[in-house]
Amino acid sequence: PVRGDIYLSVPDTYAAATISFFATTKKGFVYKFSCRAEPVDAQQIFITNPALAKSDAADWEAETPLGEAAVRLIQAMANNQIVPGYIIRQAAASPSRVGDLEVQLIAEYRGSGLLGKVIRLTNKSADALNITESDIAPRDSVAVSLATSTLKAGASTTAYLVGANAETQND
């Protein structure tokens, strides 16, 4: 997979309300972008073509047994890699508190049939916490992996969850 970066900086004196530009992929797809010119902090966005991604993800998932696909997805998430056909969304959600544990969604990997989530867990108590996979995973999860299962006070770890992509269950 190839990735590119575009950096835009708009001077305060720029008069137009939007900036428009085009991007062309190696496969010849052309995308037009129109961005509002507003004073906001730097942001990173990922752009995918859902029609192409769904096809690629469906092919990959169909060729791979479910357990193996889930393990490969967890490995890709843990190594911050791109999975062909998956839409990767970096989350900007605020953390939630569940007892002494702070939980924050970091990223989602959405495929045709599978959905992977990268979650940061932080111990907010004064004591060590033991976390098990069953503590954090929904009952219908396909695979779960914890980077560390014992968290000292104030420490964080990453959890990787893989389940069914509910958006495609009704297709």
Coordinates of N, CA, C and O in Angstrom, one line a residue:
P1 N 0.8 -1.2 0.0 CA 0.0 0.0 0.0 C 0.9 1.3 0.0 O 1.9 1.3 0.6
V2 N 0.4 2.2 -0.7 CA 1.2 3.5 -0.8 C 0.3 4.6 -0.1 O -0.9 4.6 -0.1
R3 N 1.1 5.4 0.6 CA 0.4 6.5 1.4 C 1.1 7.8 1.0 O 2.3 7.8 0.7
G4 N 0.3 8.8 1.0 CA 0.9 10.1 0.7 C 0.5 11.1 1.7 O -0.5 10.9 2.4
D5 N 1.2 12.2 1.8 CA 0.9 13.2 2.8 C 0.7 14.5 2.0 O 1.5 14.8 1.1
I6 N -0.3 15.3 2.4 CA -0.5 16.7 1.9 C -0.6 17.6 3.1 O -1.3 17.3 4.0
Y7 N 0.2 18.6 3.1 CA 0.2 19.6 4.2 C -0.3 20.9 3.7 O 0.2 21.4 2.7
L8 N -1.3 21.4 4.3 CA -1.9 22.7 3.8 C -1.8 23.7 5.0 O -2.1 23.4 6.1
S9 N -1.4 24.9 4.7 CA -1.4 26.0 5.6 C -2.0 27.2 5.0 O -1.6 27.5 3.8
V10 N -3.0 27.8 5.6 CA -3.7 28.9 5.0 C -3.4 30.1 5.8 O -3.6 30.2 7.0
P11 N -2.9 31.2 5.2 CA -2.6 32.4 5.9 C -3.9 33.1 6.4 O -5.0 32.9 5.8
D12 N -3.8 33.8 7.5 CA -5.0 34.5 8.0 C -5.6 35.5 7.0 O -6.8 35.7 7.1
T13 N -4.8 35.9 6.1 CA -5.4 36.9 5.1 C -6.1 36.3 3.9 O -6.5 37.0 3.1
Y14 N -6.1 35.0 3.9 CA -6.8 34.3 2.8 C -8.3 34.6 2.8 O -9.0 34.5 3.8
A15 N -8.8 35.1 1.6 CA -10.1 35.7 1.6 C -11.2 34.6 1.3 O -12.3 34.8 1.8
A16 N -10.9 33.6 0.6 CA -12.0 32.6 0.2 C -12.4 31.8 1.4 O -11.6 31.6 2.3
A17 N -13.6 31.3 1.4 CA -14.1 30.5 2.5 C -13.6 29.0 2.4 O -13.6 28.3 3.4
T18 N -13.2 28.6 1.2 CA -12.8 27.2 1.0 C -11.5 27.1 0.1 O -11.2 28.1 -0.6
I19 N -10.9 26.0 0.2 CA -9.7 25.7 -0.6 C -10.1 24.4 -1.4 O -10.5 23.4 -0.7
S20 N -9.9 24.4 -2.7 CA -10.2 23.2 -3.5 C -8.9 22.7 -4.1 O -8.1 23.5 -4.6
F21 N -8.7 21.4 -4.2 CA -7.6 20.8 -4.9 C -8.0 19.4 -5.3 O -9.0 18.8 -4.9
F22 N -7.2 18.8 -6.2 CA -7.4 17.4 -6.7 C -6.2 16.5 -6.3 O -5.1 17.0 -6.2
A23 N -6.5 15.2 -6.1 CA -5.5 14.2 -5.9 C -5.7 13.1 -6.8 O -6.9 12.7 -7.1
T24 N -4.7 12.5 -7.4 CA -4.8 11.4 -8.3 C -4.0 10.2 -7.7 O -2.9 10.4 -7.3
T25 N -4.6 9.1 -7.8 CA -3.9 7.9 -7.3 C -3.1 7.2 -8.4 O -3.3 7.5 -9.6
K26 N -2.3 6.2 -8.0 CA -1.5 5.5 -9.0 C -2.4 4.7 -9.9 O -2.1 4.4 -11.1
K27 N -3.6 4.3 -9.5 CA -4.6 3.6 -10.3 C -5.4 4.5 -11.2 O -6.2 4.0 -11.9
G28 N -5.1 5.8 -11.1 CA -5.8 6.8 -12.0 C -7.1 7.3 -11.5 O -7.8 8.1 -12.2
F29 N -7.5 7.1 -10.2 CA -8.6 7.7 -9.6 C -8.3 9.1 -9.3 O -7.3 9.4 -8.7
V30 N -9.3 10.0 -9.6 CA -9.1 11.4 -9.3 C -10.1 11.8 -8.2 O -11.3 11.5 -8.4
Y31 N -9.7 12.5 -7.2 CA -10.6 12.9 -6.1 C -10.5 14.4 -6.0 O -9.4 15.0 -6.0
K32 N -11.6 15.1 -5.8 CA -11.6 16.5 -5.6 C -11.9 16.8 -4.1 O -12.8 16.1 -3.5
F33 N -11.1 17.6 -3.5 CA -11.2 18.0 -2.1 C -11.6 19.4 -2.0 O -11.1 20.3 -2.8
S34 N -12.5 19.7 -1.1 CA -12.9 21.1 -0.9 C -12.9 21.2 0.7 O -13.7 20.5 1.4
C35 N -12.1 22.1 1.2 CA -11.9 22.2 2.6 C -12.2 23.7 3.0 O -11.8 24.6 2.4
R36 N -13.0 23.8 4.1 CA -13.3 25.1 4.7 C -12.0 25.7 5.3 O -11.2 25.0 5.9
A37 N -11.8 27.0 5.0 CA -10.6 27.7 5.6 C -11.0 28.2 7.0 O -11.8 29.2 7.0
E38 N -10.6 27.5 8.0 CA -11.0 27.9 9.4 C -9.8 27.9 10.3 O -8.9 27.0 10.0
P39 N -9.7 28.7 11.3 CA -8.6 28.6 12.2 C -8.7 27.4 13.2 O -9.4 27.5 14.2
V40 N -8.2 26.2 12.8 CA -8.3 25.0 13.6 C -6.9 24.4 13.8 O -6.0 24.7 13.0
D41 N -6.7 23.6 14.8 CA -5.5 22.9 15.0 C -5.2 22.0 13.9 O -6.1 21.5 13.2
A42 N -4.0 21.5 13.7 CA -3.6 20.6 12.7 C -4.4 19.3 12.9 O -4.7 18.9 14.0
Q43 N -4.8 18.7 11.8 CA -5.6 17.5 11.8 C -5.1 16.5 10.8 O -4.6 16.9 9.8
Q44 N -5.2 15.2 11.1 CA -4.8 14.2 10.2 C -6.1 13.4 9.8 O -6.8 13.0 10.7
I45 N -6.3 13.3 8.5 CA -7.4 12.5 8.0 C -6.9 11.4 7.1 O -5.9 11.5 6.5
F46 N -7.7 10.3 7.1 CA -7.4 9.2 6.2 C -8.5 9.2 5.2 O -9.7 9.2 5.5
I47 N -8.2 9.0 3.9 CA -9.1 9.0 2.8 C -9.1 7.7 2.1 O -8.0 7.2 1.8
T48 N -10.3 7.1 2.0 CA -10.4 5.8 1.3 C -11.6 5.9 0.3 O -12.5 6.7 0.5
N49 N -11.6 5.0 -0.6 CA -12.8 4.9 -1.5 C -13.5 3.6 -1.0 O -13.1 2.5 -1.2
P50 N -14.6 3.8 -0.3 CA -15.3 2.7 0.3 C -15.7 1.6 -0.6 O -15.7 0.4 -0.3
A51 N -16.1 2.0 -1.9 CA -16.5 0.9 -2.8 C -15.3 0.0 -3.2 O -15.4 -1.2 -3.2
L52 N -14.1 0.6 -3.4 CA -12.9 -0.2 -3.7 C -12.5 -1.0 -2.4 O -12.1 -2.2 -2.5
A53 N -12.5 -0.3 -1.3 CA -12.1 -1.0 0.0 C -13.0 -2.2 0.3 O -12.5 -3.2 0.7
K54 N -14.3 -2.0 0.2 CA -15.2 -3.1 0.5 C -14.9 -4.4 -0.3 O -14.9 -5.5 0.2
S55 N -14.6 -4.2 -1.6 CA -14.3 -5.3 -2.5 C -13.0 -5.9 -2.1 O -12.9 -7.2 -2.0
D56 N -12.0 -5.2 -1.9 CA -10.7 -5.7 -1.5 C -10.8 -6.5 -0.1 O -10.2 -7.5 0.0
A57 N -11.5 -5.9 0.8 CA -11.6 -6.5 2.2 C -12.4 -7.8 2.0 O -12.1 -8.8 2.7
A58 N -13.5 -7.8 1.3 CA -14.3 -9.0 1.1 C -13.5 -10.1 0.5 O -13.6 -11.2 0.9
D59 N -12.7 -9.8 -0.5 CA -11.8 -10.8 -1.1 C -10.8 -11.4 -0.1 O -10.7 -12.6 0.0
W60 N -10.2 -10.5 0.6 CA -9.2 -11.0 1.6 C -9.8 -11.8 2.7 O -9.3 -12.8 3.1
E61 N -11.0 -11.3 3.2 CA -11.6 -12.1 4.3 C -12.2 -13.4 3.8 O -12.2 -14.4 4.5
A62 N -12.7 -13.4 2.5 CA -13.2 -14.7 2.0 C -12.1 -15.7 1.8 O -12.4 -16.9 1.9
E63 N -10.9 -15.3 1.5 CA -9.8 -16.2 1.2 C -9.1 -16.7 2.5 O -8.3 -17.6 2.4
T64 N -9.4 -16.1 3.6 CA -8.7 -16.4 4.9 C -9.7 -16.9 5.9 O -10.8 -16.3 6.1
P65 N -9.4 -18.0 6.6 CA -10.3 -18.5 7.7 C -10.5 -17.5 8.7 O -9.6 -16.7 9.0
L66 N -11.6 -17.4 9.4 CA -12.0 -16.4 10.3 C -11.0 -16.2 11.4 O -10.5 -15.1 11.7
G67 N -10.5 -17.3 12.0 CA -9.5 -17.1 13.1 C -8.2 -16.5 12.6 O -7.6 -15.7 13.3
E68 N -7.8 -17.0 11.5 CA -6.5 -16.5 10.9 C -6.7 -15.0 10.5 O -5.8 -14.2 10.8
A69 N -7.8 -14.6 10.0 CA -8.1 -13.2 9.6 C -8.1 -12.3 10.8 O -7.5 -11.2 10.8
A70 N -8.7 -12.8 11.9 CA -8.7 -12.0 13.1 C -7.3 -11.8 13.7 O -6.9 -10.7 14.1
V71 N -6.5 -12.9 13.7 CA -5.1 -12.8 14.2 C -4.3 -11.8 13.3 O -3.6 -11.0 13.8
R72 N -4.4 -11.9 12.0 CA -3.7 -11.0 11.1 C -4.2 -9.6 11.3 O -3.3 -8.7 11.2
L73 N -5.4 -9.4 11.6 CA -5.9 -8.0 11.8 C -5.4 -7.5 13.1 O -4.9 -6.3 13.1
I74 N -5.3 -8.3 14.1 CA -4.7 -7.8 15.4 C -3.2 -7.5 15.2 O -2.7 -6.5 15.7
Q75 N -2.5 -8.3 14.5 CA -1.1 -8.0 14.2 C -0.9 -6.7 13.4 O 0.0 -5.9 13.7
A76 N -1.8 -6.5 12.5 CA -1.7 -5.3 11.7 C -2.0 -4.0 12.6 O -1.3 -3.0 12.5
M77 N -3.0 -4.2 13.4 CA -3.4 -3.0 14.3 C -2.2 -2.8 15.3 O -1.9 -1.6 15.5
A78 N -1.6 -3.8 15.8 CA -0.5 -3.7 16.8 C 0.7 -3.0 16.2 O 1.5 -2.3 16.8
N79 N 0.9 -3.3 14.9 CA 2.0 -2.7 14.2 C 1.7 -1.5 13.3 O 2.5 -1.0 12.5
N80 N 0.5 -0.9 13.5 CA 0.0 0.3 12.8 C 0.1 0.1 11.3 O 0.6 1.0 10.7
Q81 N -0.3 -1.0 10.8 CA -0.1 -1.3 9.4 C -1.5 -1.1 8.7 O -2.5 -1.2 9.3
I82 N -1.4 -1.0 7.4 CA -2.6 -0.9 6.5 C -3.0 -2.3 6.1 O -2.2 -3.1 5.8
V83 N -4.3 -2.6 6.2 CA -4.8 -3.8 5.7 C -5.6 -3.6 4.4 O -6.5 -2.7 4.4
P84 N -5.3 -4.3 3.4 CA -5.9 -4.0 2.1 C -7.4 -4.1 2.2 O -8.0 -5.0 2.7
G85 N -8.1 -3.0 1.7 CA -9.5 -2.9 1.7 C -10.2 -2.5 3.0 O -11.4 -2.3 3.1
Y86 N -9.4 -2.3 4.1 CA -10.0 -1.8 5.3 C -10.0 -0.3 5.4 O -9.0 0.4 5.0
I87 N -11.0 0.2 6.0 CA -11.1 1.7 6.2 C -10.6 1.9 7.6 O -11.1 1.3 8.6
I88 N -9.5 2.7 7.8 CA -8.9 2.9 9.1 C -9.3 4.3 9.5 O -9.1 5.3 8.8
R89 N -9.9 4.4 10.7 CA -10.3 5.7 11.2 C -9.6 5.9 12.6 O -9.7 5.1 13.5
Q90 N -8.9 7.0 12.7 CA -8.3 7.4 13.9 C -9.3 8.1 14.7 O -9.9 9.1 14.3
A91 N -9.6 7.6 15.9 CA -10.7 8.2 16.7 C -10.2 9.4 17.5 O -9.0 9.5 17.9
A92 N -11.1 10.4 17.7 CA -10.7 11.5 18.5 C -11.7 11.6 19.7 O -11.9 12.7 20.2
A93 N -12.2 10.5 20.1 CA -13.1 10.5 21.2 C -12.4 10.7 22.6 O -11.3 10.3 22.7
S94 N -13.1 11.3 23.4 CA -12.6 11.5 24.8 C -12.7 10.1 25.5 O -13.6 9.3 25.3
P95 N -11.8 9.9 26.5 CA -11.8 8.7 27.2 C -13.1 8.6 28.1 O -13.6 9.6 28.5
S96 N -13.5 7.4 28.4 CA -14.6 7.1 29.3 C -14.0 6.4 30.6 O -13.0 5.7 30.5
R97 N -14.7 6.6 31.7 CA -14.3 6.0 32.9 C -15.2 4.8 33.3 O -16.4 5.0 33.3
V98 N -14.6 3.6 33.5 CA -15.4 2.5 34.0 C -14.7 2.0 35.3 O -13.7 1.4 35.2
G99 N -15.3 2.4 36.4 CA -14.6 2.2 37.7 C -13.3 2.9 37.8 O -13.2 4.1 37.5
D100 N -12.2 2.1 38.0 CA -10.9 2.7 38.1 C -10.2 2.6 36.8 O -9.0 3.0 36.7
L101 N -10.8 2.2 35.7 CA -10.2 2.1 34.4 C -10.7 3.1 33.4 O -11.9 3.4 33.3
E102 N -9.8 3.8 32.8 CA -10.1 4.8 31.8 C -10.0 4.1 30.4 O -8.9 3.5 30.2
V103 N -11.0 4.2 29.6 CA -11.0 3.5 28.3 C -11.2 4.5 27.2 O -12.0 5.4 27.2
Q104 N -10.3 4.4 26.2 CA -10.4 5.3 25.1 C -10.1 4.6 23.7 O -9.2 3.9 23.6
L105 N -11.1 4.8 22.8 CA -10.9 4.2 21.5 C -9.9 5.0 20.7 O -10.0 6.2 20.6
I106 N -8.9 4.3 20.2 CA -7.8 5.0 19.5 C -8.0 4.9 18.0 O -7.8 5.9 17.2
A107 N -8.4 3.7 17.5 CA -8.5 3.5 16.0 C -9.5 2.4 15.8 O -9.7 1.5 16.6
E108 N -10.1 2.5 14.6 CA -11.0 1.4 14.1 C -10.5 1.0 12.7 O -10.1 1.8 11.9
Y109 N -10.5 -0.3 12.5 CA -10.2 -1.0 11.2 C -11.4 -1.6 10.8 O -11.8 -2.7 11.3
R110 N -12.1 -1.1 9.8 CA -13.4 -1.6 9.3 C -13.2 -2.3 8.0 O -12.9 -1.7 7.0
G111 N -13.5 -3.6 8.0 CA -13.4 -4.4 6.8 C -14.8 -4.7 6.3 O -15.8 -4.1 6.7
S112 N -14.9 -5.7 5.4 CA -16.2 -6.1 4.9 C -17.0 -6.8 5.9 O -18.2 -6.6 6.1
G113 N -16.4 -7.8 6.6 CA -17.1 -8.6 7.6 C -16.5 -8.4 9.0 O -17.2 -8.8 10.0
L114 N -15.3 -7.9 9.1 CA -14.7 -7.7 10.5 C -14.5 -6.3 10.8 O -14.2 -5.4 10.0
L115 N -14.5 -6.0 12.1 CA -14.2 -4.7 12.7 C -13.2 -4.8 13.8 O -13.4 -5.6 14.7
G116 N -12.1 -4.2 13.6 CA -11.0 -4.2 14.6 C -11.0 -2.9 15.4 O -11.2 -1.8 14.8
K117 N -10.8 -2.9 16.7 CA -10.7 -1.7 17.5 C -9.4 -1.7 18.3 O -9.0 -2.7 18.9
V118 N -8.7 -0.6 18.3 CA -7.5 -0.4 19.1 C -8.0 0.5 20.3 O -8.5 1.6 20.1
I119 N -7.8 0.0 21.5 CA -8.3 0.7 22.7 C -7.2 0.9 23.7 O -6.4 0.0 24.0
R120 N -7.1 2.1 24.2 CA -6.1 2.4 25.3 C -6.8 2.3 26.6 O -7.9 2.9 26.8
L121 N -6.2 1.6 27.5 CA -6.7 1.4 28.9 C -5.7 2.0 29.9 O -4.5 1.7 29.8
T122 N -6.2 2.8 30.8 CA -5.3 3.4 31.8 C -5.9 3.2 33.2 O -7.1 3.4 33.4
N123 N -5.0 2.8 34.1 CA -5.4 2.5 35.5 C -5.4 3.8 36.2 O -4.3 4.5 36.4
K124 N -6.5 4.3 36.7 CA -6.7 5.5 37.4 C -6.7 5.3 38.9 O -6.9 6.3 39.6
S125 N -6.5 4.1 39.4 CA -6.6 3.9 40.8 C -5.1 4.0 41.4 O -4.2 4.1 40.7
A126 N -5.1 3.9 42.7 CA -3.8 4.0 43.4 C -3.2 2.6 43.5 O -2.0 2.4 44.0
D127 N -3.9 1.5 43.1 CA -3.4 0.1 43.2 C -3.3 -0.5 41.8 O -3.9 0.0 40.8
A128 N -2.6 -1.6 41.8 CA -2.4 -2.3 40.5 C -3.8 -3.0 40.1 O -4.5 -3.3 41.0
L129 N -4.0 -3.0 38.8 CA -5.2 -3.7 38.3 C -4.9 -4.9 37.5 O -4.0 -4.8 36.6
N130 N -5.6 -6.0 37.6 CA -5.4 -7.1 36.7 C -6.6 -7.1 35.7 O -7.8 -7.0 36.2
I131 N -6.3 -7.1 34.5 CA -7.4 -7.0 33.4 C -7.3 -8.3 32.6 O -6.2 -8.8 32.2
T132 N -8.5 -8.9 32.4 CA -8.6 -10.1 31.6 C -9.3 -9.7 30.3 O -10.0 -8.7 30.2
E133 N -9.1 -10.6 29.3 CA -9.8 -10.3 28.0 C -11.3 -10.3 28.2 O -12.0 -9.5 27.5
S134 N -11.8 -11.1 29.1 CA -13.3 -11.2 29.3 C -13.8 -9.9 29.9 O -14.9 -9.5 29.8
D135 N -12.9 -9.1 30.6 CA -13.3 -7.9 31.2 C -13.6 -6.8 30.2 O -14.4 -5.9 30.4
I136 N -12.9 -6.9 29.0 CA -13.0 -5.8 28.1 C -13.7 -6.1 26.8 O -14.1 -5.2 26.0
A137 N -13.9 -7.4 26.5 CA -14.4 -7.8 25.2 C -15.9 -8.1 25.3 O -16.3 -8.8 26.2
P138 N -16.6 -7.7 24.3 CA -18.0 -8.1 24.2 C -18.1 -9.6 24.0 O -17.2 -10.3 23.5
R139 N -19.2 -10.2 24.3 CA -19.4 -11.7 24.3 C -19.2 -12.2 22.8 O -18.7 -13.3 22.7
D140 N -19.6 -11.4 21.8 CA -19.5 -11.9 20.5 C -18.2 -11.6 19.8 O -18.0 -11.7 18.6
S141 N -17.1 -11.3 20.5 CA -15.8 -11.0 19.9 C -15.2 -12.2 19.3 O -15.4 -13.3 19.8
V142 N -14.5 -12.0 18.2 CA -13.9 -13.1 17.5 C -12.5 -13.3 18.1 O -12.0 -14.4 18.2
A143 N -11.8 -12.2 18.4 CA -10.4 -12.3 19.0 C -10.2 -11.0 19.8 O -10.7 -9.9 19.6
V144 N -9.3 -11.2 20.9 CA -9.0 -10.2 21.8 C -7.5 -10.3 22.2 O -7.0 -11.5 22.3
S145 N -6.8 -9.2 22.3 CA -5.4 -9.3 22.7 C -5.1 -8.1 23.6 O -5.5 -7.0 23.2
L146 N -4.4 -8.3 24.7 CA -4.0 -7.3 25.6 C -2.5 -7.2 25.6 O -1.8 -8.2 25.7
A147 N -1.9 -6.0 25.4 CA -0.5 -5.9 25.4 C 0.1 -6.2 26.8 O 1.1 -6.8 26.9
T148 N -0.6 -5.8 27.9 CA -0.2 -6.1 29.2 C -1.5 -6.3 30.0 O -2.5 -5.6 29.9
S149 N -1.5 -7.4 30.9 CA -2.7 -7.7 31.7 C -2.7 -7.1 33.1 O -3.7 -7.0 33.7
T150 N -1.5 -6.7 33.6 CA -1.4 -6.1 34.9 C -0.9 -4.7 34.7 O 0.1 -4.4 34.2
L151 N -1.8 -3.8 35.3 CA -1.4 -2.3 35.2 C -1.1 -1.8 36.5 O -2.0 -1.8 37.4
K152 N 0.0 -1.2 36.7 CA 0.4 -0.5 37.9 C -0.4 0.8 37.9 O -1.0 1.2 36.9
A153 N -0.5 1.4 39.1 CA -1.2 2.7 39.3 C -0.7 3.7 38.2 O 0.5 3.9 38.1
G154 N -1.7 4.3 37.5 CA -1.3 5.3 36.5 C -0.8 4.7 35.2 O -0.6 5.5 34.2
A155 N -0.6 3.4 35.1 CA 0.0 2.9 33.8 C -1.1 2.6 32.8 O -2.3 2.6 33.1
S156 N -0.7 2.6 31.5 CA -1.6 2.3 30.4 C -1.2 1.1 29.6 O 0.0 0.7 29.6
T157 N -2.1 0.5 28.9 CA -1.8 -0.6 28.0 C -2.8 -0.4 26.8 O -3.7 0.4 26.8
T158 N -2.5 -1.3 25.8 CA -3.4 -1.2 24.6 C -4.1 -2.6 24.5 O -3.5 -3.6 24.7
A159 N -5.3 -2.5 24.1 CA -6.1 -3.7 23.8 C -6.6 -3.7 22.4 O -6.8 -2.6 21.8
Y160 N -6.6 -4.9 21.8 CA -7.0 -5.0 20.4 C -8.2 -6.0 20.3 O -8.1 -7.1 20.8
L161 N -9.3 -5.5 19.8 CA -10.6 -6.3 19.8 C -11.0 -6.5 18.3 O -10.9 -5.6 17.5
V162 N -11.4 -7.7 18.0 CA -11.9 -8.0 16.6 C -13.3 -8.7 16.8 O -13.4 -9.6 17.6
G163 N -14.2 -8.1 16.1 CA -15.6 -8.7 16.1 C -16.2 -8.5 14.7 O -15.5 -8.1 13.7
A164 N -17.5 -8.9 14.6 CA -18.2 -8.7 13.3 C -18.4 -7.3 13.0 O -18.7 -6.5 13.9
N165 N -18.3 -6.9 11.7 CA -18.7 -5.5 11.3 C -20.2 -5.5 11.2 O -20.8 -6.0 10.3
A166 N -20.8 -4.9 12.2 CA -22.3 -4.8 12.2 C -22.9 -4.1 11.0 O -24.0 -4.4 10.6
E167 N -22.2 -3.2 10.4 CA -22.7 -2.4 9.3 C -22.9 -3.3 8.1 O -23.8 -3.0 7.2
T168 N -22.2 -4.5 8.0 CA -22.4 -5.3 6.8 C -23.2 -6.5 7.1 O -23.5 -7.3 6.3
Q169 N -23.7 -6.7 8.3 CA -24.5 -7.8 8.7 C -25.9 -7.8 8.1 O -26.5 -8.8 7.9
N170 N -26.4 -6.6 7.6 CA -27.7 -6.5 7.0 C -27.6 -6.4 5.5 O -28.6 -6.2 4.9
D171 N -26.4 -6.6 4.9 CA -26.3 -6.5 3.4 C -26.9 -7.6 2.8 O -27.0 -8.7 3.2

